[in-house]
GROMACS .gro file of C-alpha atoms in nm:
model
  444
    1MET     CA    1   8.159  22.097   2.904
    2SER     CA    2   8.309  22.320   3.173
    3ALA     CA    3   7.962  22.495   3.176
    4LYS     CA    4   7.729  22.197   3.121
    5SER     CA    5   7.908  22.107   3.456
    6ASP     CA    6   7.900  22.345   3.662
    7ASN     CA    7   7.503  22.391   3.554
    8LEU     CA    8   7.498  22.031   3.673
    9LEU     CA    9   7.677  22.060   3.981
   10ALA     CA   10   7.471  22.381   4.072
   11VAL     CA   11   7.128  22.234   3.941
   12SER     CA   12   7.213  21.931   4.226
   13LEU     CA   13   7.345  22.145   4.468
   14LYS     CA   14   6.992  22.265   4.477
   15ASP     CA   15   6.801  22.006   4.481
   16ALA     CA   16   7.009  21.822   4.725
   17ALA     CA   17   7.042  22.171   4.966
   18ALA     CA   18   6.572  22.123   4.980
   19GLY     CA   19   6.671  21.752   5.032
   20GLY     CA   20   6.800  21.883   5.371
   21LEU     CA   21   6.517  22.149   5.490
   22ILE     CA   22   6.287  21.836   5.476
   23ALA     CA   23   6.549  21.609   5.620
   24LEU     CA   24   6.603  21.885   5.896
   25ALA     CA   25   6.228  21.985   5.995
   26LEU     CA   26   6.148  21.605   6.024
   27PHE     CA   27   6.443  21.475   6.227
   28SER     CA   28   6.398  21.803   6.428
   29VAL     CA   29   6.071  21.670   6.563
   30LEU     CA   30   6.179  21.283   6.445
   31ILE     CA   31   6.509  21.234   6.632
   32GLY     CA   32   6.621  21.588   6.747
   33MET     CA   33   6.381  21.532   7.069
   34LYS     CA   34   6.338  21.234   7.252
   35ALA     CA   35   6.096  21.240   7.627
   36GLU     CA   36   6.259  21.117   7.885
   37VAL     CA   37   6.073  20.994   8.227
   38ALA     CA   38   6.271  21.103   8.563
   39SER     CA   39   6.332  20.737   8.760
   40GLY     CA   40   6.298  20.991   9.074
   41LEU     CA   41   6.002  21.084   9.244
   42GLY     CA   42   5.706  21.118   9.065
   43GLY     CA   43   5.840  21.060   8.759
   44GLN     CA   44   5.854  21.346   8.555
   45LEU     CA   45   5.887  21.396   8.206
   46GLY     CA   46   6.171  21.575   8.027
   47ILE     CA   47   6.337  21.607   7.662
   48GLU     CA   48   6.678  21.491   7.591
   49TYR     CA   49   6.805  21.722   7.293
   50ARG     CA   50   6.996  21.530   7.036
   51TRP     CA   51   7.130  21.805   6.782
   52VAL     CA   52   7.437  21.574   6.679
   53ALA     CA   53   7.190  21.326   6.569
   54VAL     CA   54   6.997  21.569   6.388
   55ALA     CA   55   7.292  21.696   6.239
   56ILE     CA   56   7.389  21.357   6.119
   57ALA     CA   57   7.073  21.264   5.960
   58VAL     CA   58   7.049  21.549   5.754
   59ALA     CA   59   7.465  21.544   5.616
   60VAL     CA   60   7.326  21.186   5.533
   61VAL     CA   61   7.076  21.319   5.310
   62PHE     CA   62   7.245  21.603   5.164
   63GLY     CA   63   7.500  21.367   5.064
   64GLY     CA   64   7.276  21.120   4.970
   65ARG     CA   65   7.100  21.327   4.761
   66LEU     CA   66   7.377  21.546   4.580
   67LEU     CA   67   7.577  21.154   4.516
   68LEU     CA   68   7.270  21.023   4.338
   69ASN     CA   69   7.196  21.374   4.141
   70LEU     CA   70   7.509  21.408   4.035
   71PHE     CA   71   7.636  20.999   3.957
   72VAL     CA   72   7.275  20.871   3.813
   73TRP     CA   73   6.955  21.079   3.782
   74LYS     CA   74   7.117  21.381   3.623
   75ALA     CA   75   7.429  21.171   3.509
   76ASP     CA   76   7.492  21.176   3.088
   77LYS     CA   77   7.590  20.810   3.212
   78PRO     CA   78   7.390  20.667   3.502
   79VAL     CA   79   7.609  20.460   3.728
   80THR     CA   80   7.409  20.211   3.708
   81GLU     CA   81   7.381  20.067   3.400
   82THR     CA   82   7.759  20.040   3.445
   83ALA     CA   83   7.696  19.837   3.766
   84GLY     CA   84   7.433  19.652   3.599
   85SER     CA   85   7.581  19.489   3.342
   86PHE     CA   86   7.818  19.343   3.626
   87MET     CA   87   7.484  19.187   3.766
   88PRO     CA   88   7.366  18.812   3.651
   89SER     CA   89   7.047  18.822   3.407
   90ALA     CA   90   6.726  18.735   3.343
   91LYS     CA   91   6.841  18.429   3.170
   92MET     CA   92   7.136  18.333   3.414
   93LEU     CA   93   6.944  18.325   3.705
   94ALA     CA   94   6.653  18.118   3.581
   95PRO     CA   95   6.834  17.802   3.631
   96LEU     CA   96   6.887  17.810   3.957
   97GLY     CA   97   6.541  17.906   4.068
   98LYS     CA   98   6.399  17.576   4.050
   99TYR     CA   99   6.683  17.488   4.310
  100ALA     CA  100   6.577  17.814   4.483
  101MET     CA  101   6.242  17.605   4.676
  102PRO     CA  102   6.436  17.295   4.780
  103LEU     CA  103   6.727  17.423   4.879
  104PHE     CA  104   6.548  17.596   5.114
  105LEU     CA  105   6.280  17.332   5.174
  106ILE     CA  106   6.619  17.115   5.278
  107LEU     CA  107   6.759  17.414   5.464
  108ALA     CA  108   6.400  17.472   5.645
  109VAL     CA  109   6.384  17.081   5.720
  110ALA     CA  110   6.778  17.101   5.929
  111LEU     CA  111   6.727  17.433   6.094
  112PRO     CA  112   6.683  17.294   6.394
  113PHE     CA  113   6.995  17.069   6.440
  114LEU     CA  114   7.215  17.290   6.268
  115LEU     CA  115   7.149  17.521   6.544
  116LEU     CA  116   7.158  17.289   6.802
  117SER     CA  117   7.445  17.140   6.653
  118ALA     CA  118   7.644  17.466   6.646
  119TYR     CA  119   7.439  17.667   6.967
  120GLY     CA  120   7.384  17.399   7.215
  121ALA     CA  121   6.944  17.332   7.351
  122ARG     CA  122   7.015  17.676   7.577
  123GLY     CA  123   7.260  17.897   7.312
  124SER     CA  124   6.994  17.828   6.970
  125ARG     CA  125   6.667  17.901   7.129
  126GLN     CA  126   6.607  18.275   7.057
  127TYR     CA  127   6.709  18.159   6.696
  128LEU     CA  128   6.477  17.878   6.655
  129ASP     CA  129   6.167  18.165   6.808
  130LEU     CA  130   6.334  18.392   6.549
  131ALA     CA  131   6.293  18.086   6.287
  132ILE     CA  132   5.914  18.016   6.383
  133LEU     CA  133   5.841  18.377   6.367
  134VAL     CA  134   5.972  18.391   5.968
  135THR     CA  135   5.846  18.085   5.910
  136THR     CA  136   5.454  18.241   6.086
  137TYR     CA  137   5.440  18.538   5.824
  138VAL     CA  138   5.575  18.332   5.563
  139MET     CA  139   5.259  18.120   5.527
  140LEU     CA  140   5.049  18.491   5.605
  141GLY     CA  141   5.201  18.633   5.292
  142TRP     CA  142   5.117  18.317   5.120
  143GLY     CA  143   4.767  18.341   5.192
  144LEU     CA  144   4.745  18.698   5.096
  145ASN     CA  145   4.903  18.608   4.786
  146ILE     CA  146   4.584  18.425   4.727
  147VAL     CA  147   4.409  18.723   4.746
  148VAL     CA  148   4.660  18.988   4.622
  149GLY     CA  149   4.876  18.839   4.414
  150LEU     CA  150   4.641  18.585   4.276
  151ALA     CA  151   4.347  18.760   4.203
  152GLY     CA  152   4.472  19.084   4.253
  153LEU     CA  153   4.268  19.288   4.519
  154LEU     CA  154   4.400  19.501   4.732
  155ASP     CA  155   4.359  19.372   5.139
  156LEU     CA  156   4.462  19.668   5.421
  157GLY     CA  157   4.256  19.408   5.644
  158TYR     CA  158   4.366  19.067   5.640
  159VAL     CA  159   4.528  19.093   5.971
  160ALA     CA  160   4.156  19.116   6.127
  161PHE     CA  161   4.172  18.693   5.997
  162TYR     CA  162   4.465  18.685   6.166
  163ALA     CA  163   4.284  18.766   6.484
  164VAL     CA  164   3.967  18.577   6.418
  165GLY     CA  165   4.221  18.215   6.377
  166ALA     CA  166   4.381  18.340   6.748
  167TYR     CA  167   4.093  18.427   6.915
  168SER     CA  168   3.874  18.142   6.757
  169TYR     CA  169   4.168  17.852   6.957
  170ALA     CA  170   4.184  18.034   7.212
  171LEU     CA  171   3.798  18.113   7.361
  172LEU     CA  172   3.683  17.777   7.211
  173ALA     CA  173   3.947  17.636   7.464
  174GLN     CA  174   3.888  17.842   7.779
  175TYR     CA  175   3.529  17.780   7.685
  176PHE     CA  176   3.477  17.447   7.628
  177GLY     CA  177   3.839  17.260   7.693
  178PHE     CA  178   3.852  17.204   7.319
  179SER     CA  179   4.220  17.044   7.183
  180PHE     CA  180   4.513  17.251   6.932
  181TRP     CA  181   4.419  16.954   6.712
  182ILE     CA  182   4.027  17.064   6.763
  183CYS     CA  183   4.049  17.450   6.753
  184LEU     CA  184   4.244  17.473   6.426
  185PRO     CA  185   4.024  17.377   6.205
  186LEU     CA  186   3.773  17.534   6.364
  187ALA     CA  187   3.964  17.814   6.398
  188GLY     CA  188   3.976  17.859   5.915
  189ILE     CA  189   3.654  17.689   5.896
  190LEU     CA  190   3.540  18.048   6.146
  191ALA     CA  191   3.817  18.312   5.968
  192ALA     CA  192   3.666  18.139   5.642
  193PHE     CA  193   3.324  18.234   5.723
  194TRP     CA  194   3.445  18.650   5.811
  195GLY     CA  195   3.592  18.609   5.414
  196ILE     CA  196   3.316  18.575   5.317
  197ILE     CA  197   3.120  18.844   5.478
  198LEU     CA  198   3.420  19.114   5.414
  199GLY     CA  199   3.423  18.937   5.060
  200PHE     CA  200   3.001  19.000   4.997
  201PRO     CA  201   3.016  19.389   5.086
  202VAL     CA  202   3.268  19.485   4.867
  203LEU     CA  203   3.218  19.291   4.530
  204ARG     CA  204   3.175  19.630   4.342
  205LEU     CA  205   3.455  19.776   4.487
  206ARG     CA  206   3.811  19.834   4.324
  207GLY     CA  207   4.161  19.976   4.409
  208ASP     CA  208   4.144  20.250   4.654
  209TYR     CA  209   3.795  20.237   4.744
  210LEU     CA  210   3.866  19.809   4.834
  211ALA     CA  211   4.192  19.868   4.997
  212ILE     CA  212   3.982  20.172   5.271
  213VAL     CA  213   3.691  19.949   5.309
  214THR     CA  214   3.910  19.703   5.399
  215LEU     CA  215   4.129  19.866   5.605
  216ALA     CA  216   3.806  19.954   5.788
  217PHE     CA  217   3.699  19.613   5.844
  218GLY     CA  218   4.059  19.514   6.011
  219GLU     CA  219   4.006  19.849   6.281
  220ILE     CA  220   3.611  19.708   6.352
  221ILE     CA  221   3.762  19.370   6.460
  222ARG     CA  222   4.042  19.511   6.652
  223VAL     CA  223   3.810  19.781   6.855
  224VAL     CA  224   3.552  19.497   6.905
  225LEU     CA  225   3.783  19.321   7.062
  226LEU     CA  226   3.927  19.585   7.302
  227ASN     CA  227   3.554  19.686   7.427
  228TRP     CA  228   3.368  19.327   7.424
  229TYR     CA  229   3.515  19.284   7.784
  230GLU     CA  230   3.307  19.063   7.888
  231PHE     CA  231   3.352  18.769   7.601
  232THR     CA  232   3.790  18.878   7.511
  233GLY     CA  233   3.919  18.994   7.793
  234GLY     CA  234   3.872  19.360   7.611
  235PRO     CA  235   4.274  19.475   7.596
  236ASP     CA  236   4.332  19.259   7.903
  237GLY     CA  237   4.410  18.955   7.643
  238ILE     CA  238   4.346  18.611   7.726
  239SER     CA  239   4.590  18.407   7.897
  240GLY     CA  240   4.677  18.063   8.014
  241ILE     CA  241   4.611  17.946   7.622
  242PRO     CA  242   4.708  17.569   7.606
  243ARG     CA  243   4.979  17.391   7.423
  244PRO     CA  244   4.958  17.196   7.208
  245SER     CA  245   5.055  16.813   7.226
  246PHE     CA  246   5.275  16.556   7.033
  247PHE     CA  247   4.985  16.275   6.987
  248GLY     CA  248   4.855  16.369   7.360
  249LEU     CA  249   5.220  16.352   7.431
  250GLU     CA  250   5.262  16.655   7.685
  251PHE     CA  251   5.628  16.886   7.660
  252LYS     CA  252   5.649  16.797   8.098
  253ARG     CA  253   5.945  16.689   8.296
  254GLY     CA  254   5.830  16.344   8.407
  255GLU     CA  255   5.631  16.064   8.371
  256GLY     CA  256   5.416  16.063   8.098
  257GLY     CA  257   5.555  16.357   7.916
  258PHE     CA  258   5.743  16.355   7.561
  259ALA     CA  259   6.115  16.342   7.735
  260ASP     CA  260   6.059  15.993   7.965
  261THR     CA  261   5.800  15.804   7.718
  262PHE     CA  262   6.186  15.808   7.425
  263GLY     CA  263   6.361  15.778   7.667
  264LEU     CA  264   6.449  16.153   7.638
  265ASP     CA  265   6.659  16.377   7.910
  266TYR     CA  266   6.405  16.682   7.981
  267SER     CA  267   6.465  17.021   7.776
  268SER     CA  268   6.248  17.271   7.699
  269ILE     CA  269   6.371  17.298   7.372
  270HIS     CA  270   6.203  16.952   7.259
  271ARG     CA  271   5.878  17.195   7.278
  272ILE     CA  272   5.983  17.465   7.077
  273ILE     CA  273   6.149  17.251   6.796
  274PHE     CA  274   5.745  17.060   6.765
  275LEU     CA  275   5.610  17.418   6.769
  276TYR     CA  276   5.888  17.514   6.488
  277TYR     CA  277   5.816  17.171   6.298
  278LEU     CA  278   5.426  17.229   6.308
  279ILE     CA  279   5.446  17.600   6.197
  280LEU     CA  280   5.609  17.485   5.859
  281ILE     CA  281   5.431  17.161   5.780
  282MET     CA  282   5.117  17.451   5.862
  283ALA     CA  283   5.324  17.653   5.591
  284LEU     CA  284   5.408  17.376   5.300
  285ILE     CA  285   5.023  17.249   5.343
  286THR     CA  286   4.928  17.617   5.278
  287ASN     CA  287   5.162  17.604   4.999
  288PHE     CA  288   5.050  17.307   4.828
  289VAL     CA  289   4.693  17.397   4.841
  290THR     CA  290   4.829  17.730   4.697
  291MET     CA  291   4.997  17.565   4.384
  292ARG     CA  292   4.692  17.323   4.354
  293LEU     CA  293   4.457  17.575   4.307
  294ARG     CA  294   4.634  17.820   4.072
  295LYS     CA  295   4.609  17.584   3.833
  296LEU     CA  296   4.263  17.439   3.813
  297PRO     CA  297   3.971  17.624   3.732
  298VAL     CA  298   3.959  17.884   3.986
  299GLY     CA  299   4.317  17.981   4.016
  300ARG     CA  300   4.317  18.034   3.640
  301ALA     CA  301   3.925  18.261   3.738
  302TRP     CA  302   4.152  18.424   4.024
  303GLU     CA  303   4.429  18.557   3.748
  304ALA     CA  304   4.177  18.704   3.520
  305LEU     CA  305   4.021  18.889   3.748
  306ARG     CA  306   4.308  19.050   3.800
  307GLU     CA  307   4.400  19.151   3.479
  308ASP     CA  308   4.063  19.301   3.395
  309GLU     CA  309   3.751  19.244   3.520
  310ILE     CA  310   3.510  19.363   3.210
  311ALA     CA  311   3.714  19.062   3.045
  312CYS     CA  312   3.659  18.785   3.314
  313ARG     CA  313   3.295  18.892   3.291
  314SER     CA  314   3.233  18.839   2.959
  315LEU     CA  315   3.397  18.458   2.927
  316GLY     CA  316   3.138  18.365   3.107
  317ILE     CA  317   3.316  18.374   3.446
  318ASN     CA  318   3.106  18.464   3.758
  319THR     CA  319   3.317  18.733   3.947
  320THR     CA  320   3.118  18.689   4.246
  321ASN     CA  321   3.215  18.351   4.339
  322THR     CA  322   3.532  18.478   4.229
  323LYS     CA  323   3.629  18.706   4.485
  324LEU     CA  324   3.446  18.528   4.752
  325THR     CA  325   3.616  18.234   4.733
  326ALA     CA  326   3.957  18.412   4.723
  327PHE     CA  327   3.891  18.553   5.032
  328ALA     CA  328   3.760  18.286   5.196
  329LEU     CA  329   4.063  18.080   5.128
  330GLY     CA  330   4.390  18.361   5.218
  331ALA     CA  331   4.151  18.424   5.570
  332MET     CA  332   4.121  18.038   5.649
  333PHE     CA  333   4.476  18.027   5.616
  334GLY     CA  334   4.512  18.354   5.825
  335GLY     CA  335   4.311  18.164   6.060
  336PHE     CA  336   4.519  17.888   6.093
  337ALA     CA  337   4.839  18.090   6.178
  338GLY     CA  338   4.628  18.299   6.382
  339SER     CA  339   4.552  18.024   6.567
  340PHE     CA  340   4.941  17.908   6.603
  341PHE     CA  341   4.991  18.256   6.711
  342ALA     CA  342   4.785  18.199   7.013
  343THR     CA  343   4.894  17.851   7.141
  344ARG     CA  344   5.253  17.979   7.085
  345GLN     CA  345   5.202  18.258   7.256
  346GLY     CA  346   5.009  18.169   7.559
  347PHE     CA  347   4.870  18.459   7.536
  348ILE     CA  348   4.663  18.723   7.316
  349SER     CA  349   4.549  19.096   7.347
  350PRO     CA  350   4.417  19.320   7.072
  351GLU     CA  351   4.741  19.468   7.060
  352SER     CA  352   4.920  19.217   6.869
  353PHE     CA  353   4.641  19.284   6.569
  354THR     CA  354   4.699  19.655   6.444
  355PHE     CA  355   4.723  19.777   6.127
  356ILE     CA  356   5.047  19.754   6.137
  357GLU     CA  357   5.050  19.396   6.133
  358SER     CA  358   4.874  19.390   5.803
  359ALA     CA  359   5.125  19.616   5.615
  360VAL     CA  360   5.372  19.464   5.714
  361ILE     CA  361   5.197  19.116   5.542
  362LEU     CA  362   5.155  19.316   5.245
  363ALA     CA  363   5.520  19.451   5.271
  364ILE     CA  364   5.613  19.100   5.244
  365VAL     CA  365   5.389  19.029   4.955
  366VAL     CA  366   5.480  19.354   4.732
  367LEU     CA  367   5.826  19.247   4.823
  368GLY     CA  368   5.866  18.981   4.704
  369GLY     CA  369   5.678  18.981   4.446
  370LEU     CA  370   5.315  19.005   4.358
  371GLY     CA  371   5.185  18.592   4.322
  372SER     CA  372   5.532  18.483   4.333
  373GLN     CA  373   5.555  18.201   4.570
  374ILE     CA  374   5.998  18.177   4.682
  375GLY     CA  375   5.935  18.603   4.614
  376VAL     CA  376   5.752  18.580   4.928
  377VAL     CA  377   6.003  18.340   5.186
  378ILE     CA  378   6.260  18.553   5.048
  379ALA     CA  379   6.102  18.894   5.179
  380ALA     CA  380   6.007  18.727   5.487
  381ILE     CA  381   6.342  18.658   5.556
  382VAL     CA  382   6.470  18.971   5.520
  383MET     CA  383   6.241  19.247   5.617
  384ILE     CA  384   6.153  18.960   6.013
  385GLY     CA  385   6.461  18.845   6.023
  386GLY     CA  386   6.654  19.128   5.934
  387PHE     CA  387   6.504  19.321   6.088
  388GLU     CA  388   6.590  19.176   6.444
  389PHE     CA  389   6.943  19.291   6.335
  390PHE     CA  390   6.843  19.653   6.388
  391ARG     CA  391   6.660  19.579   6.738
  392GLY     CA  392   7.009  19.712   6.905
  393LEU     CA  393   6.926  20.026   6.698
  394GLU     CA  394   6.663  20.164   6.927
  395GLU     CA  395   6.437  20.355   6.709
  396TYR     CA  396   6.608  20.433   6.434
  397ARG     CA  397   6.609  20.085   6.319
  398MET     CA  398   6.250  20.224   6.149
  399LEU     CA  399   6.402  20.469   5.939
  400VAL     CA  400   6.669  20.203   5.893
  401PHE     CA  401   6.410  19.954   5.791
  402GLY     CA  402   6.203  20.255   5.591
  403LEU     CA  403   6.455  20.282   5.398
  404LEU     CA  404   6.619  19.960   5.312
  405MET     CA  405   6.173  19.922   5.168
  406VAL     CA  406   6.240  20.222   4.946
  407VAL     CA  407   6.575  20.150   4.825
  408ILE     CA  408   6.472  19.756   4.754
  409MET     CA  409   6.098  19.905   4.602
  410VAL     CA  410   6.348  20.145   4.366
  411TRP     CA  411   6.548  19.968   4.248
  412ARG     CA  412   6.295  19.643   4.200
  413PRO     CA  413   6.004  19.779   4.160
  414ARG     CA  414   5.786  19.462   4.034
  415GLY     CA  415   5.952  19.269   4.372
  416LEU     CA  416   6.226  19.067   4.435
  417ILE     CA  417   6.129  18.774   4.198
  418SER     CA  418   6.032  19.007   3.893
  419THR     CA  419   5.915  18.706   3.616
  420ARG     CA  420   5.613  18.492   3.626
  421ASN     CA  421   5.491  18.111   3.489
  422PRO     CA  422   5.197  18.091   3.351
  423SER     CA  423   5.013  17.780   3.535
  424ILE     CA  424   4.825  17.646   3.184
  425THR     CA  425   4.999  17.627   2.848
  426LEU     CA  426   4.851  17.474   2.497
  427SER     CA  427   5.129  17.304   2.358
  428GLY     CA  428   5.105  17.162   2.708
  429LYS     CA  429   5.518  17.178   2.753
  430LYS     CA  430   5.677  17.411   3.060
  431ALA     CA  431   5.628  17.794   2.965
  432LYS     CA  432   5.908  17.981   3.077
  433GLY     CA  433   5.855  18.219   3.298
  434ILE     CA  434   5.729  18.590   3.174
  435SER     CA  435   5.825  18.921   3.279
  436ALA     CA  436   5.595  19.093   3.540
  437ASP     CA  437   5.520  19.416   3.369
  438LEU     CA  438   5.352  19.251   3.122
  439VAL     CA  439   5.089  19.182   3.441
  440GLN     CA  440   4.880  19.332   3.547
  441GLU     CA  441   4.910  19.359   3.982
  442GLY     CA  442   4.712  19.502   4.276
  443HIS     CA  443   4.444  19.678   4.092
  444GLY     CA  444   4.118  19.469   4.244
   0.00000   0.00000   0.00000
C-alpha cells in the first residue's frame, strides 16, 4: 500500500512539475513583463518586470495539478464522486426547471423598480446598463441557438449579422432620416438577406470547414466596414445615431418631453429604463418565436438535420431550405439586436464587431447547453454579468475568465442545462427531458 502511494506521489509530482514548467514559459511573457508608457517628455516605452506575480501563478498551477492528481485524476476513489453524492440529482432539479423561466421573467420585469428603490436614480444606472448588456447577449444567444443548437451548424461569424443590423440602422437614420421603429424591421430583413447569402456557399460544408467559412465571412464584413470609408466612416465609425422615442415622445428636458407629458420630474434614468424594457421585449419575442418554430415542421427539420443530415435527406426533407431558414432567422434576430445596440450606444465602429464577440456569443450558447433557452440566460448572466466583477483585476481578468470557462466545461461538458425536451411526442403527452448525451450537437 505504501509503495503504491509513493508511486502515486512520484507520478503526481512529475506531472505537476511539467505543468509548472509550461506555466512558467507562458506566464513569463503574459504576466512577467508589462509594457509601460512613461508620462514624461517623449512618452518612452518601458517594461515593468513582475517576477513575484509569475512565481505565484506557477505555484498555483503546480499545487493545483498536484492536488488534482492525488485526489481526483489518479486516485482510486476521487473526491468528486463523494462530493457528487451531495449534489442534487437531475430528477430532483427537474420540477424546479419549469419554474425557472417564470421566476426569471418576474425578476426581469421588476428589476428596474428594485434597483431604484435600493440605489436611487443615480446609483442604479450602472446596474441597469449592465442588465441591458446582459439582455442583449441573451437575445444574441437565442438567435445563434437556432443555427448552432437546433440546426447543428457551427457558426463562428455571427457577429457579422450583429454588425449588419447596427450599420443598417445607423446608415438609414443618417441618410434617410428614418426613425428607430422603421429601421428596426429593415435591419432585421437586411441581416436575414445576408444570412441567406452566407447560407448558399456553405450548403455542402460541414463541421470544421463550415466553421472556417463562417469565420471568414465575419472577418470580411468587418474589413469592408473598416475600409469603405466614404460609406461607413471606416475606423472613425458613425456618431450621432438618433435615440428611440416612446410613441413619439422624446426623453428630453422641457415641454413636450416624456417627463413633462406624464407629469414626472425629468431624469436621465427614464431613457435607460425604457431601453431596458425595449431590449427585454425584443428578447422575449425572440424566445417566443424560437419556441414556436421548434414545434413546427421547420423546427423539427432543424433538429433532424442536426442529428443526421443523410437520414434527414432520406426522409424527403429539403436540407437546402432547412439550412437557409436557420441562417436567415438566426441572422434576423442578430440584426434586431445590432439595431438596438446602435441606438443604445449612439456611436458604432468596426472595433465593436470583432471575432471575440462571436466567440463570446458562441461560448454563451455552448456553456448554457446547445438547444436550451434557459441555459442561454444563465450562461449570459454568468459570463457577461460575472465578467464585470473581474474588471478591477485588469489583465488578470482574462486569465480568471478563461479558467472559469475551463472549469465549467470540465464539470459540465454538455453545458449547464444538459437535458433536452422533445418538441413533439407520439402520445400527445408532455415528454420527460432526455440526456444531452443522446443528442448530436454542432456537427453541421
